[in-house]
């Protein structure tokens, strides 16, 4: 199956829209009657919606799942090209991510993961291209450099964040930490600037932008601290949890398990290519209208629409002013993620930063493709933002700028394939994973989480723990399903299918 | 409600068997008819059985839950005395424990935890009483000392275990790690003995015995490495995940959520004081006989009986030779856990090791009781094992030996209360949490996990991840419920309550 989403480019075929994925669902709908009233309608088939729909269906509710795309997974999905998976969005998982790993164990997938890094052979170096000149170094020195900058950045309390964010699932557990959400990453860098070497500062800034996908000015410092706390307050935990373990067969192999399990209950109705335009709650029933004019009715609705897209849906009655304010602010992540196959197998043990960058800034080697090329995955952000499909030569140049020819005897690195998804231009995402600008979370976290009549809002964007991650999506889908099932159980008592 | 389990002692009342707990269930049974055939019988109401019963009931199965005790929780339960919770068994939880934290979030209990440690005032020291003399030091120096010994112990691969146990949910992912399960902790200590100072060796040995509850000879080195890997290969992770966060209202407040949620489905039948003596599988139905002669029938059985108790249950047909061999070996943990209220509030910031010990070896201050006393919790093990109720004066002496009078101006520490559960004498536990002797896991992990006809075996003792922990129990209960529900769903098709 091929999804409309995503792009690939090869020298032979040029740019093509749409890539193959096992996340595309066929047939796209199993709706038999538009007259049914469901127990719950779930809007969105990313991990959050999949979890909510699956749990509700498992626990006896009649569910209808509506999705604007032709595939499951939302901001996390994989394209499988020639037997090799490319992760178009959210990628890495870890057993420190409680909701995700619970599901991985439940689906017995704990050995279906592999390490992105293999430093056992090849160039075995990190390349740092700065405006002041380039350097190559061992991965040990890379780790020392990045860890040193990050630790200075995070160490606001003399305990590397342990005192100020001791219980990260309660984001502002220490009230004194709230002011740290009012300052930006740049503000914090300015506090420690005199202690940073130029190399530390460049790698630190690149590391921050790799997390937030925004700019240093639009990145909340507290949210960076929150990530750090979730990772166990250490650089080793940071690497382990953020960028190490991925699915051998790609994210869509995981997402399919949720969808297939829900389908097997025979209580799941679904419709893809069904973008929701309107959600109306008359107090006892929620009526959902999709772009194609279809109408779905349910006792409850679970909206998993991302923060940056929520203002495109009409709600009746209108959302609370506080929620509207939060979604008016939105999140700042405009990450550019580009996969490149490069005809140099020795790059398998390469990592690199080019900073400031020309569209792609931070990259790692992520595998060896069936053709024997090195697969690298590179990241850009809001600064010097590119739309990779708009000008392929510019995108290729952005990838190439990661490599300084003098490190390779003057040879440039030949690009054999590009694969990417433009999340900024995606009408159902309008950005990549959530990252908060200063003030958003300390002022509006509860507003984003609040229900609205019979409608629940559930998304990784406002999860408590691994906010922004697949794990936060599953956390939120679990929460919504439990709330809805519990409410309907109370309402309906011993109804047969409850 | 008061459970038969546990003991308390005060100067006023002396020794009393049975302590109050919200984990005791009244009425002890809701069985209305012995003629029913259930979908599944779950044997044991610890976290594993509670999870299995809850998940099966939520997903439409008719469940009967049988438990020999008068309470839920198995090897993890809390007694609440005068409004203050004492943890009789498994205590600490962390967001790095995926199955546990998933449930904590699901039950919205993420702010119902608190830190055991409070080093903000009082003595603020660690006391090390060794045969060669006693020492007191700051907690920073304590951390440095314990971390140094542990890191030498774990560093078999030059990467602190990361290379040899890279994916801990797949215990022997690296086949070369299997020989490390054939050696004991003592064997490993002997390899590094020349690098250890006397203080490092004493704290290392005490730390190992705190984990295994056995002796150094009966403790598998690989299983110690496995714990270390689960903790993120660092001493900070070790402390965070093993001994930091506990429930404000005690473990039983968490266990109740599972039980109550299962009950609310109206598909849970249960009987406490109902020890199972026989499990007979005729190929289509499993028949369970309890000590009081009652008989229960179900399509499937989930036994959550611990490894050390399983040989007391008669299975027809008999268990496989391999499984019988594993349960003939058993696990080695004979931890002694004793709570003491001590009339010195300044001890709130105290920790101590006495080694070799006289029954209680490793202790930490764990809270301040309503009376203003310091609550300390101390641990002993198979070496110099005591039965705390057998001789209270000896137990008091064992607690007192943690304090060297010269550190307190010659004042001994007055013991105002003792609370404990003798896990070694408990017929339904025969030991504390699982810890493996050399060879057990590399030879029999799969045997312990294998089903037997229509009977599944599910227990933290053979979990993949947090084996021995509450988390492993939930992992295993989740696995069994999913397997049973999936099988019965396939068998029964679209039956109404599936």
mmCIF file of N, CA, C and O in Angstrom, chain A residues 55 58-59 95-99 101-103 105-108 110-111 113 162 166-170 229 236 240 245 261 264-267 464 475 478-479 482-483 485 489 494 496-498, chain B residues 55 58-59 95-99 101-103 105-108 110-111 113 162 166-170 229 233 236 240 245 261 264-267 464 475 478-479 482-483 485 489 494 496-498:
data_model
loop_
_atom_site.group_PDB
_atom_site.id
_atom_site.type_symbol
_atom_site.label_atom_id
_atom_site.label_comp_id
_atom_site.label_asym_id
_atom_site.label_seq_id
_atom_site.Cartn_x
_atom_site.Cartn_y
_atom_site.Cartn_z
ATOM 1 N N UNK A 55 -8.647 0.506 23.388
ATOM 2 C CA UNK A 55 -9.063 0.244 24.767
ATOM 3 C C UNK A 55 -10.577 0.280 24.910
ATOM 4 O O UNK A 55 -11.164 -0.566 25.576
ATOM 5 N N UNK A 58 -11.933 -2.911 23.316
ATOM 6 C CA UNK A 58 -11.638 -4.082 24.149
ATOM 7 C C UNK A 58 -12.561 -4.143 25.353
ATOM 8 O O UNK A 58 -12.925 -5.223 25.813
ATOM 9 N N UNK A 59 -12.899 -2.981 25.867
ATOM 10 C CA UNK A 59 -13.682 -2.944 27.098
ATOM 11 C C UNK A 59 -15.178 -2.816 26.821
ATOM 12 O O UNK A 59 -15.939 -2.416 27.695
ATOM 13 N N UNK A 95 12.571 1.334 27.181
ATOM 14 C CA UNK A 95 11.834 0.745 28.308
ATOM 15 C C UNK A 95 11.662 1.721 29.461
ATOM 16 O O UNK A 95 10.908 1.421 30.389
ATOM 17 N N UNK A 96 12.293 2.872 29.376
ATOM 18 C CA UNK A 96 12.016 3.922 30.346
ATOM 19 C C UNK A 96 10.768 4.725 29.972
ATOM 20 O O UNK A 96 10.375 5.622 30.712
ATOM 21 N N UNK A 97 10.181 4.419 28.836
ATOM 22 C CA UNK A 97 8.942 5.092 28.423
ATOM 23 C C UNK A 97 7.799 4.146 28.748
ATOM 24 O O UNK A 97 7.543 3.164 28.044
ATOM 25 N N UNK A 98 7.112 4.452 29.834
ATOM 26 C CA UNK A 98 6.301 3.436 30.488
ATOM 27 C C UNK A 98 5.147 2.951 29.624
ATOM 28 O O UNK A 98 4.906 1.747 29.525
ATOM 29 N N UNK A 99 4.422 3.866 29.020
ATOM 30 C CA UNK A 99 3.240 3.454 28.264
ATOM 31 C C UNK A 99 3.613 2.696 26.998
ATOM 32 O O UNK A 99 2.985 1.706 26.631
ATOM 33 N N UNK A 101 6.471 1.034 26.445
ATOM 34 C CA UNK A 101 7.103 -0.261 26.694
ATOM 35 C C UNK A 101 6.091 -1.268 27.221
ATOM 36 O O UNK A 101 6.173 -2.467 26.923
ATOM 37 N N UNK A 102 5.124 -0.788 27.966
ATOM 38 C CA UNK A 102 4.046 -1.684 28.399
ATOM 39 C C UNK A 102 3.393 -2.332 27.179
ATOM 40 O O UNK A 102 3.098 -3.528 27.176
ATOM 41 N N UNK A 103 3.190 -1.553 26.132
ATOM 42 C CA UNK A 103 2.562 -2.096 24.925
ATOM 43 C C UNK A 103 3.525 -2.995 24.158
ATOM 44 O O UNK A 103 3.116 -4.006 23.590
ATOM 45 N N UNK A 105 5.849 -4.859 25.408
ATOM 46 C CA UNK A 105 5.846 -6.145 26.109
ATOM 47 C C UNK A 105 4.545 -6.898 25.840
ATOM 48 O O UNK A 105 4.541 -8.109 25.609
ATOM 49 N N UNK A 106 3.440 -6.163 25.896
ATOM 50 C CA UNK A 106 2.128 -6.795 25.704
ATOM 51 C C UNK A 106 2.029 -7.433 24.325
ATOM 52 O O UNK A 106 1.473 -8.519 24.169
ATOM 53 N N UNK A 107 2.595 -6.767 23.318
ATOM 54 C CA UNK A 107 2.592 -7.329 21.968
ATOM 55 C C UNK A 107 3.810 -8.232 21.708
ATOM 56 O O UNK A 107 4.054 -8.621 20.564
ATOM 57 N N UNK A 108 4.566 -8.490 22.761
ATOM 58 C CA UNK A 108 5.741 -9.382 22.657
ATOM 59 C C UNK A 108 6.710 -8.910 21.579
ATOM 60 O O UNK A 108 7.240 -9.711 20.798
ATOM 61 N N UNK A 110 9.462 -7.063 22.345
ATOM 62 C CA UNK A 110 10.644 -6.551 23.043
ATOM 63 C C UNK A 110 11.962 -6.934 22.370
ATOM 64 O O UNK A 110 12.985 -6.328 22.645
ATOM 65 N N UNK A 111 11.913 -7.938 21.484
ATOM 66 C CA UNK A 111 13.144 -8.232 20.739
ATOM 67 C C UNK A 111 13.054 -7.735 19.291
ATOM 68 O O UNK A 111 13.953 -8.001 18.500
ATOM 69 N N UNK A 113 13.331 -4.728 18.397
ATOM 70 C CA UNK A 113 13.973 -3.408 18.351
ATOM 71 C C UNK A 113 15.460 -3.592 18.076
ATOM 72 O O UNK A 113 16.032 -4.651 18.323
ATOM 73 N N UNK A 162 17.607 17.793 39.462
ATOM 74 C CA UNK A 162 16.893 16.870 40.366
ATOM 75 C C UNK A 162 16.078 17.595 41.426
ATOM 76 O O UNK A 162 15.046 17.103 41.858
ATOM 77 N N UNK A 166 11.806 17.333 40.390
ATOM 78 C CA UNK A 166 12.066 16.028 41.012
ATOM 79 C C UNK A 166 11.091 14.938 40.593
ATOM 80 O O UNK A 166 11.424 13.759 40.666
ATOM 81 N N UNK A 167 9.905 15.344 40.161
ATOM 82 C CA UNK A 167 8.844 14.366 39.849
ATOM 83 C C UNK A 167 8.259 14.810 38.510
ATOM 84 O O UNK A 167 7.231 15.481 38.456
ATOM 85 N N UNK A 168 8.926 14.446 37.412
ATOM 86 C CA UNK A 168 8.613 15.115 36.150
ATOM 87 C C UNK A 168 7.186 14.898 35.642
ATOM 88 O O UNK A 168 6.716 15.707 34.841
ATOM 89 N N UNK A 169 6.512 13.834 36.095
ATOM 90 C CA UNK A 169 5.112 13.687 35.667
ATOM 91 C C UNK A 169 4.208 14.738 36.297
ATOM 92 O O UNK A 169 3.044 14.879 35.893
ATOM 93 N N UNK A 170 4.711 15.430 37.280
ATOM 94 C CA UNK A 170 4.009 16.584 37.842
ATOM 95 C C UNK A 170 4.884 17.786 37.490
ATOM 96 O O UNK A 170 5.717 18.227 38.278
ATOM 97 N N UNK A 229 14.813 15.633 32.791
ATOM 98 C CA UNK A 229 14.362 14.906 33.978
ATOM 99 C C UNK A 229 13.770 13.556 33.583
ATOM 100 O O UNK A 229 14.038 12.528 34.216
ATOM 101 N N UNK A 236 23.769 9.997 29.521
ATOM 102 C CA UNK A 236 23.625 8.611 29.090
ATOM 103 C C UNK A 236 22.140 8.267 28.924
ATOM 104 O O UNK A 236 21.740 7.635 27.949
ATOM 105 N N UNK A 240 20.123 7.201 25.554
ATOM 106 C CA UNK A 240 19.390 5.917 25.590
ATOM 107 C C UNK A 240 17.928 6.122 25.237
ATOM 108 O O UNK A 240 17.354 5.340 24.480
ATOM 109 N N UNK A 245 16.950 3.166 20.450
ATOM 110 C CA UNK A 245 16.275 1.933 20.049
ATOM 111 C C UNK A 245 15.098 2.222 19.123
ATOM 112 O O UNK A 245 14.237 3.030 19.434
ATOM 113 N N UNK A 261 -5.717 -5.229 16.694
ATOM 114 C CA UNK A 261 -6.343 -5.762 17.912
ATOM 115 C C UNK A 261 -7.738 -5.153 18.105
ATOM 116 O O UNK A 261 -8.678 -5.850 18.489
ATOM 117 N N UNK A 264 -10.181 -6.780 15.727
ATOM 118 C CA UNK A 264 -10.547 -8.154 16.100
ATOM 119 C C UNK A 264 -11.685 -8.198 17.123
ATOM 120 O O UNK A 264 -12.344 -9.224 17.261
ATOM 121 N N UNK A 265 -11.899 -7.114 17.843
ATOM 122 C CA UNK A 265 -13.011 -7.106 18.798
ATOM 123 C C UNK A 265 -14.364 -7.071 18.088
ATOM 124 O O UNK A 265 -15.392 -7.320 18.693
ATOM 125 N N UNK A 266 -14.340 -6.717 16.800
ATOM 126 C CA UNK A 266 -15.564 -6.545 16.001
ATOM 127 C C UNK A 266 -16.420 -5.385 16.522
ATOM 128 O O UNK A 266 -17.585 -5.271 16.187
ATOM 129 N N UNK A 267 -15.852 -4.552 17.345
ATOM 130 C CA UNK A 267 -16.601 -3.377 17.819
ATOM 131 C C UNK A 267 -16.013 -2.079 17.265
ATOM 132 O O UNK A 267 -16.382 -1.001 17.717
ATOM 133 N N UNK A 464 1.422 14.186 30.407
ATOM 134 C CA UNK A 464 2.124 14.567 31.633
ATOM 135 C C UNK A 464 3.583 14.139 31.629
ATOM 136 O O UNK A 464 4.447 14.857 32.113
ATOM 137 N N UNK A 475 -0.170 7.386 26.607
ATOM 138 C CA UNK A 475 -0.637 7.844 27.932
ATOM 139 C C UNK A 475 -1.991 8.537 27.804
ATOM 140 O O UNK A 475 -2.939 8.241 28.551
ATOM 141 N N UNK A 478 -4.882 6.284 26.702
ATOM 142 C CA UNK A 478 -5.283 5.442 27.835
ATOM 143 C C UNK A 478 -6.169 6.223 28.785
ATOM 144 O O UNK A 478 -7.203 5.735 29.251
ATOM 145 N N UNK A 479 -5.769 7.444 29.074
ATOM 146 C CA UNK A 479 -6.555 8.302 29.974
ATOM 147 C C UNK A 479 -7.968 8.513 29.434
ATOM 148 O O UNK A 479 -8.966 8.331 30.152
ATOM 149 N N UNK A 482 -10.172 5.345 29.485
ATOM 150 C CA UNK A 482 -10.573 4.978 30.856
ATOM 151 C C UNK A 482 -11.681 5.904 31.344
ATOM 152 O O UNK A 482 -12.661 5.451 31.949
ATOM 153 N N UNK A 483 -11.552 7.195 31.085
ATOM 154 C CA UNK A 483 -12.565 8.148 31.535
ATOM 155 C C UNK A 483 -13.912 7.879 30.857
ATOM 156 O O UNK A 483 -14.956 7.862 31.508
ATOM 157 N N UNK A 485 -14.991 5.093 29.262
ATOM 158 C CA UNK A 485 -15.564 3.783 29.616
ATOM 159 C C UNK A 485 -16.165 3.831 31.014
ATOM 160 O O UNK A 485 -17.258 3.333 31.266
ATOM 161 N N UNK A 489 -20.006 3.252 31.741
ATOM 162 C CA UNK A 489 -20.321 2.114 32.613
ATOM 163 C C UNK A 489 -21.254 2.570 33.734
ATOM 164 O O UNK A 489 -22.241 1.910 34.049
ATOM 165 N N UNK A 494 -25.337 -2.449 33.923
ATOM 166 C CA UNK A 494 -24.911 -3.781 33.486
ATOM 167 C C UNK A 494 -25.302 -4.077 32.044
ATOM 168 O O UNK A 494 -25.638 -5.206 31.714
ATOM 169 N N UNK A 496 -25.303 -5.263 28.379
ATOM 170 C CA UNK A 496 -24.694 -6.539 27.988
ATOM 171 C C UNK A 496 -23.236 -6.379 27.548
ATOM 172 O O UNK A 496 -22.360 -7.073 28.037
ATOM 173 N N UNK A 497 -22.983 -5.466 26.649
ATOM 174 C CA UNK A 497 -21.613 -5.423 26.139
ATOM 175 C C UNK A 497 -20.690 -4.556 26.983
ATOM 176 O O UNK A 497 -19.571 -4.273 26.622
ATOM 177 N N UNK A 498 -21.163 -4.100 28.130
ATOM 178 C CA UNK A 498 -20.227 -3.553 29.123
ATOM 179 C C UNK A 498 -20.032 -4.591 30.220
ATOM 180 O O UNK A 498 -19.914 -4.320 31.352
ATOM 181 N N UNK B 55 -7.860 -7.261 33.974
ATOM 182 C CA UNK B 55 -7.854 -7.142 32.518
ATOM 183 C C UNK B 55 -8.855 -8.103 31.882
ATOM 184 O O UNK B 55 -9.585 -7.731 30.963
ATOM 185 N N UNK B 58 -12.348 -6.665 32.541
ATOM 186 C CA UNK B 58 -12.586 -5.483 31.715
ATOM 187 C C UNK B 58 -12.881 -5.871 30.278
ATOM 188 O O UNK B 58 -13.671 -5.215 29.593
ATOM 189 N N UNK B 59 -12.224 -6.916 29.815
ATOM 190 C CA UNK B 59 -12.351 -7.290 28.408
ATOM 191 C C UNK B 59 -13.417 -8.356 28.197
ATOM 192 O O UNK B 59 -13.420 -9.037 27.189
ATOM 193 N N UNK B 95 8.930 5.799 37.533
ATOM 194 C CA UNK B 95 8.417 5.933 36.169
ATOM 195 C C UNK B 95 9.282 5.191 35.155
ATOM 196 O O UNK B 95 8.866 5.064 34.005
ATOM 197 N N UNK B 96 10.424 4.709 35.572
ATOM 198 C CA UNK B 96 11.207 3.835 34.694
ATOM 199 C C UNK B 96 10.709 2.397 34.732
ATOM 200 O O UNK B 96 11.237 1.555 34.018
ATOM 201 N N UNK B 97 9.720 2.121 35.569
ATOM 202 C CA UNK B 97 9.121 0.781 35.626
ATOM 203 C C UNK B 97 7.825 0.837 34.824
ATOM 204 O O UNK B 97 6.797 1.359 35.274
ATOM 205 N N UNK B 98 7.899 0.311 33.609
ATOM 206 C CA UNK B 98 6.900 0.675 32.616
ATOM 207 C C UNK B 98 5.495 0.224 32.979
ATOM 208 O O UNK B 98 4.542 0.995 32.844
ATOM 209 N N UNK B 99 5.361 -1.009 33.430
ATOM 210 C CA UNK B 99 4.008 -1.520 33.689
ATOM 211 C C UNK B 99 3.384 -0.850 34.907
ATOM 212 O O UNK B 99 2.195 -0.531 34.919
ATOM 213 N N UNK B 101 4.182 2.157 36.174
ATOM 214 C CA UNK B 101 3.903 3.574 35.986
ATOM 215 C C UNK B 101 2.731 3.790 35.042
ATOM 216 O O UNK B 101 1.948 4.723 35.206
ATOM 217 N N UNK B 102 2.592 2.898 34.072
ATOM 218 C CA UNK B 102 1.411 2.971 33.200
ATOM 219 C C UNK B 102 0.144 2.921 34.050
ATOM 220 O O UNK B 102 -0.803 3.662 33.823
ATOM 221 N N UNK B 103 0.136 2.058 35.063
ATOM 222 C CA UNK B 103 -1.051 1.943 35.917
ATOM 223 C C UNK B 103 -1.170 3.148 36.848
ATOM 224 O O UNK B 103 -2.279 3.614 37.129
ATOM 225 N N UNK B 105 -0.271 6.186 36.220
ATOM 226 C CA UNK B 105 -0.847 7.258 35.407
ATOM 227 C C UNK B 105 -2.319 6.991 35.131
ATOM 228 O O UNK B 105 -3.154 7.905 35.213
ATOM 229 N N UNK B 106 -2.633 5.752 34.819
ATOM 230 C CA UNK B 106 -4.011 5.397 34.478
ATOM 231 C C UNK B 106 -4.939 5.655 35.659
ATOM 232 O O UNK B 106 -6.055 6.142 35.499
ATOM 233 N N UNK B 107 -4.452 5.380 36.868
ATOM 234 C CA UNK B 107 -5.255 5.642 38.063
ATOM 235 C C UNK B 107 -5.042 7.067 38.603
ATOM 236 O O UNK B 107 -5.483 7.381 39.703
ATOM 237 N N UNK B 108 -4.325 7.878 37.833
ATOM 238 C CA UNK B 108 -4.081 9.285 38.205
ATOM 239 C C UNK B 108 -3.460 9.397 39.599
ATOM 240 O O UNK B 108 -3.837 10.262 40.400
ATOM 241 N N UNK B 110 -0.099 9.762 40.001
ATOM 242 C CA UNK B 110 1.287 10.191 39.818
ATOM 243 C C UNK B 110 1.749 11.235 40.822
ATOM 244 O O UNK B 110 2.952 11.431 40.989
ATOM 245 N N UNK B 111 0.812 11.873 41.504
ATOM 246 C CA UNK B 111 1.245 12.782 42.576
ATOM 247 C C UNK B 111 1.012 12.169 43.958
ATOM 248 O O UNK B 111 1.227 12.832 44.967
ATOM 249 N N UNK B 113 2.787 9.912 45.260
ATOM 250 C CA UNK B 113 4.051 9.287 45.676
ATOM 251 C C UNK B 113 4.898 10.323 46.405
ATOM 252 O O UNK B 113 4.716 11.537 46.234
ATOM 253 N N UNK B 162 26.812 -2.274 29.691
ATOM 254 C CA UNK B 162 26.029 -1.906 28.506
ATOM 255 C C UNK B 162 26.252 -2.842 27.332
ATOM 256 O O UNK B 162 25.352 -3.058 26.515
ATOM 257 N N UNK B 166 22.746 -5.436 26.849
ATOM 258 C CA UNK B 166 22.326 -4.186 26.199
ATOM 259 C C UNK B 166 20.812 -3.999 26.137
ATOM 260 O O UNK B 166 20.348 -2.874 26.022
ATOM 261 N N UNK B 167 20.075 -5.101 26.184
ATOM 262 C CA UNK B 167 18.611 -5.055 26.008
ATOM 263 C C UNK B 167 18.032 -5.919 27.120
ATOM 264 O O UNK B 167 17.702 -7.079 26.921
ATOM 265 N N UNK B 168 17.916 -5.354 28.332
ATOM 266 C CA UNK B 168 17.693 -6.226 29.491
ATOM 267 C C UNK B 168 16.384 -7.002 29.468
ATOM 268 O O UNK B 168 16.284 -8.020 30.154
ATOM 269 N N UNK B 169 15.383 -6.560 28.706
ATOM 270 C CA UNK B 169 14.163 -7.364 28.625
ATOM 271 C C UNK B 169 14.389 -8.668 27.859
ATOM 272 O O UNK B 169 13.530 -9.547 27.879
ATOM 273 N N UNK B 170 15.510 -8.763 27.196
ATOM 274 C CA UNK B 170 15.916 -10.025 26.582
ATOM 275 C C UNK B 170 17.168 -10.447 27.348
ATOM 276 O O UNK B 170 18.294 -10.163 26.936
ATOM 277 N N UNK B 229 21.290 -3.162 34.762
ATOM 278 C CA UNK B 229 20.916 -2.745 33.407
ATOM 279 C C UNK B 229 19.524 -2.114 33.419
ATOM 280 O O UNK B 229 19.280 -1.068 32.797
ATOM 281 N N UNK B 233 22.228 1.361 34.152
ATOM 282 C CA UNK B 233 23.687 1.219 34.207
ATOM 283 C C UNK B 233 24.358 2.325 35.012
ATOM 284 O O UNK B 233 25.487 2.705 34.714
ATOM 285 N N UNK B 236 23.047 6.390 40.090
ATOM 286 C CA UNK B 236 21.929 7.325 40.274
ATOM 287 C C UNK B 236 20.613 6.642 39.897
ATOM 288 O O UNK B 236 19.607 6.760 40.600
ATOM 289 N N UNK B 240 17.409 5.805 42.259
ATOM 290 C CA UNK B 240 16.102 6.337 41.828
ATOM 291 C C UNK B 240 15.077 5.227 41.706
ATOM 292 O O UNK B 240 13.932 5.380 42.131
ATOM 293 N N UNK B 245 10.960 6.311 45.491
ATOM 294 C CA UNK B 245 9.573 6.793 45.495
ATOM 295 C C UNK B 245 8.612 5.732 45.999
ATOM 296 O O UNK B 245 8.589 4.606 45.508
ATOM 297 N N UNK B 261 -11.586 -1.793 40.506
ATOM 298 C CA UNK B 261 -11.957 -1.633 39.100
ATOM 299 C C UNK B 261 -12.493 -2.944 38.525
ATOM 300 O O UNK B 261 -13.478 -2.955 37.771
ATOM 301 N N UNK B 264 -16.019 -3.502 39.748
ATOM 302 C CA UNK B 264 -17.014 -2.627 39.103
ATOM 303 C C UNK B 264 -17.508 -3.178 37.767
ATOM 304 O O UNK B 264 -18.572 -2.777 37.291
ATOM 305 N N UNK B 265 -16.738 -4.050 37.170
ATOM 306 C CA UNK B 265 -17.207 -4.635 35.901
ATOM 307 C C UNK B 265 -18.382 -5.576 36.128
ATOM 308 O O UNK B 265 -19.062 -5.952 35.178
ATOM 309 N N UNK B 266 -18.570 -6.013 37.378
ATOM 310 C CA UNK B 266 -19.596 -7.003 37.744
ATOM 311 C C UNK B 266 -19.313 -8.357 37.104
ATOM 312 O O UNK B 266 -20.186 -9.220 37.057
ATOM 313 N N UNK B 267 -18.122 -8.564 36.635
ATOM 314 C CA UNK B 267 -17.762 -9.869 36.082
ATOM 315 C C UNK B 267 -16.721 -10.579 36.945
ATOM 316 O O UNK B 267 -16.168 -11.589 36.537
ATOM 317 N N UNK B 464 10.118 -10.679 32.390
ATOM 318 C CA UNK B 464 11.261 -10.397 31.510
ATOM 319 C C UNK B 464 12.030 -9.153 31.951
ATOM 320 O O UNK B 464 13.245 -9.118 31.872
ATOM 321 N N UNK B 475 3.487 -6.883 34.589
ATOM 322 C CA UNK B 475 3.886 -7.368 33.260
ATOM 323 C C UNK B 475 3.327 -8.766 33.014
ATOM 324 O O UNK B 475 2.722 -9.044 31.974
ATOM 325 N N UNK B 478 -0.503 -8.969 32.808
ATOM 326 C CA UNK B 478 -0.925 -8.429 31.511
ATOM 327 C C UNK B 478 -0.755 -9.473 30.415
ATOM 328 O O UNK B 478 -1.644 -9.689 29.583
ATOM 329 N N UNK B 479 0.391 -10.129 30.441
ATOM 330 C CA UNK B 479 0.661 -11.174 29.447
ATOM 331 C C UNK B 479 -0.380 -12.280 29.510
ATOM 332 O O UNK B 479 -0.974 -12.678 28.497
ATOM 333 N N UNK B 482 -3.909 -11.211 28.341
ATOM 334 C CA UNK B 482 -3.970 -11.016 26.887
ATOM 335 C C UNK B 482 -4.013 -12.366 26.172
ATOM 336 O O UNK B 482 -4.786 -12.559 25.227
ATOM 337 N N UNK B 483 -3.196 -13.297 26.626
ATOM 338 C CA UNK B 483 -3.173 -14.619 25.986
ATOM 339 C C UNK B 483 -4.515 -15.326 26.150
ATOM 340 O O UNK B 483 -5.053 -15.897 25.197
ATOM 341 N N UNK B 485 -7.557 -14.036 26.938
ATOM 342 C CA UNK B 485 -8.665 -13.357 26.260
ATOM 343 C C UNK B 485 -8.588 -13.605 24.764
ATOM 344 O O UNK B 485 -9.596 -13.862 24.099
ATOM 345 N N UNK B 489 -11.433 -15.474 22.730
ATOM 346 C CA UNK B 489 -12.087 -14.693 21.676
ATOM 347 C C UNK B 489 -12.093 -15.499 20.380
ATOM 348 O O UNK B 489 -13.101 -15.577 19.687
ATOM 349 N N UNK B 494 -18.018 -14.212 18.230
ATOM 350 C CA UNK B 494 -18.689 -12.965 18.603
ATOM 351 C C UNK B 494 -19.619 -13.125 19.792
ATOM 352 O O UNK B 494 -20.663 -12.492 19.850
ATOM 353 N N UNK B 496 -21.630 -12.680 23.066
ATOM 354 C CA UNK B 496 -22.117 -11.362 23.475
ATOM 355 C C UNK B 496 -21.136 -10.628 24.392
ATOM 356 O O UNK B 496 -20.807 -9.468 24.157
ATOM 357 N N UNK B 497 -20.668 -11.285 25.425
ATOM 358 C CA UNK B 497 -19.851 -10.521 26.368
ATOM 359 C C UNK B 497 -18.380 -10.497 25.989
ATOM 360 O O UNK B 497 -17.539 -10.047 26.733
ATOM 361 N N UNK B 498 -18.031 -11.002 24.832
ATOM 362 C CA UNK B 498 -16.712 -10.698 24.261
ATOM 363 C C UNK B 498 -16.873 -9.634 23.184
ATOM 364 O O UNK B 498 -16.213 -9.533 22.225
#
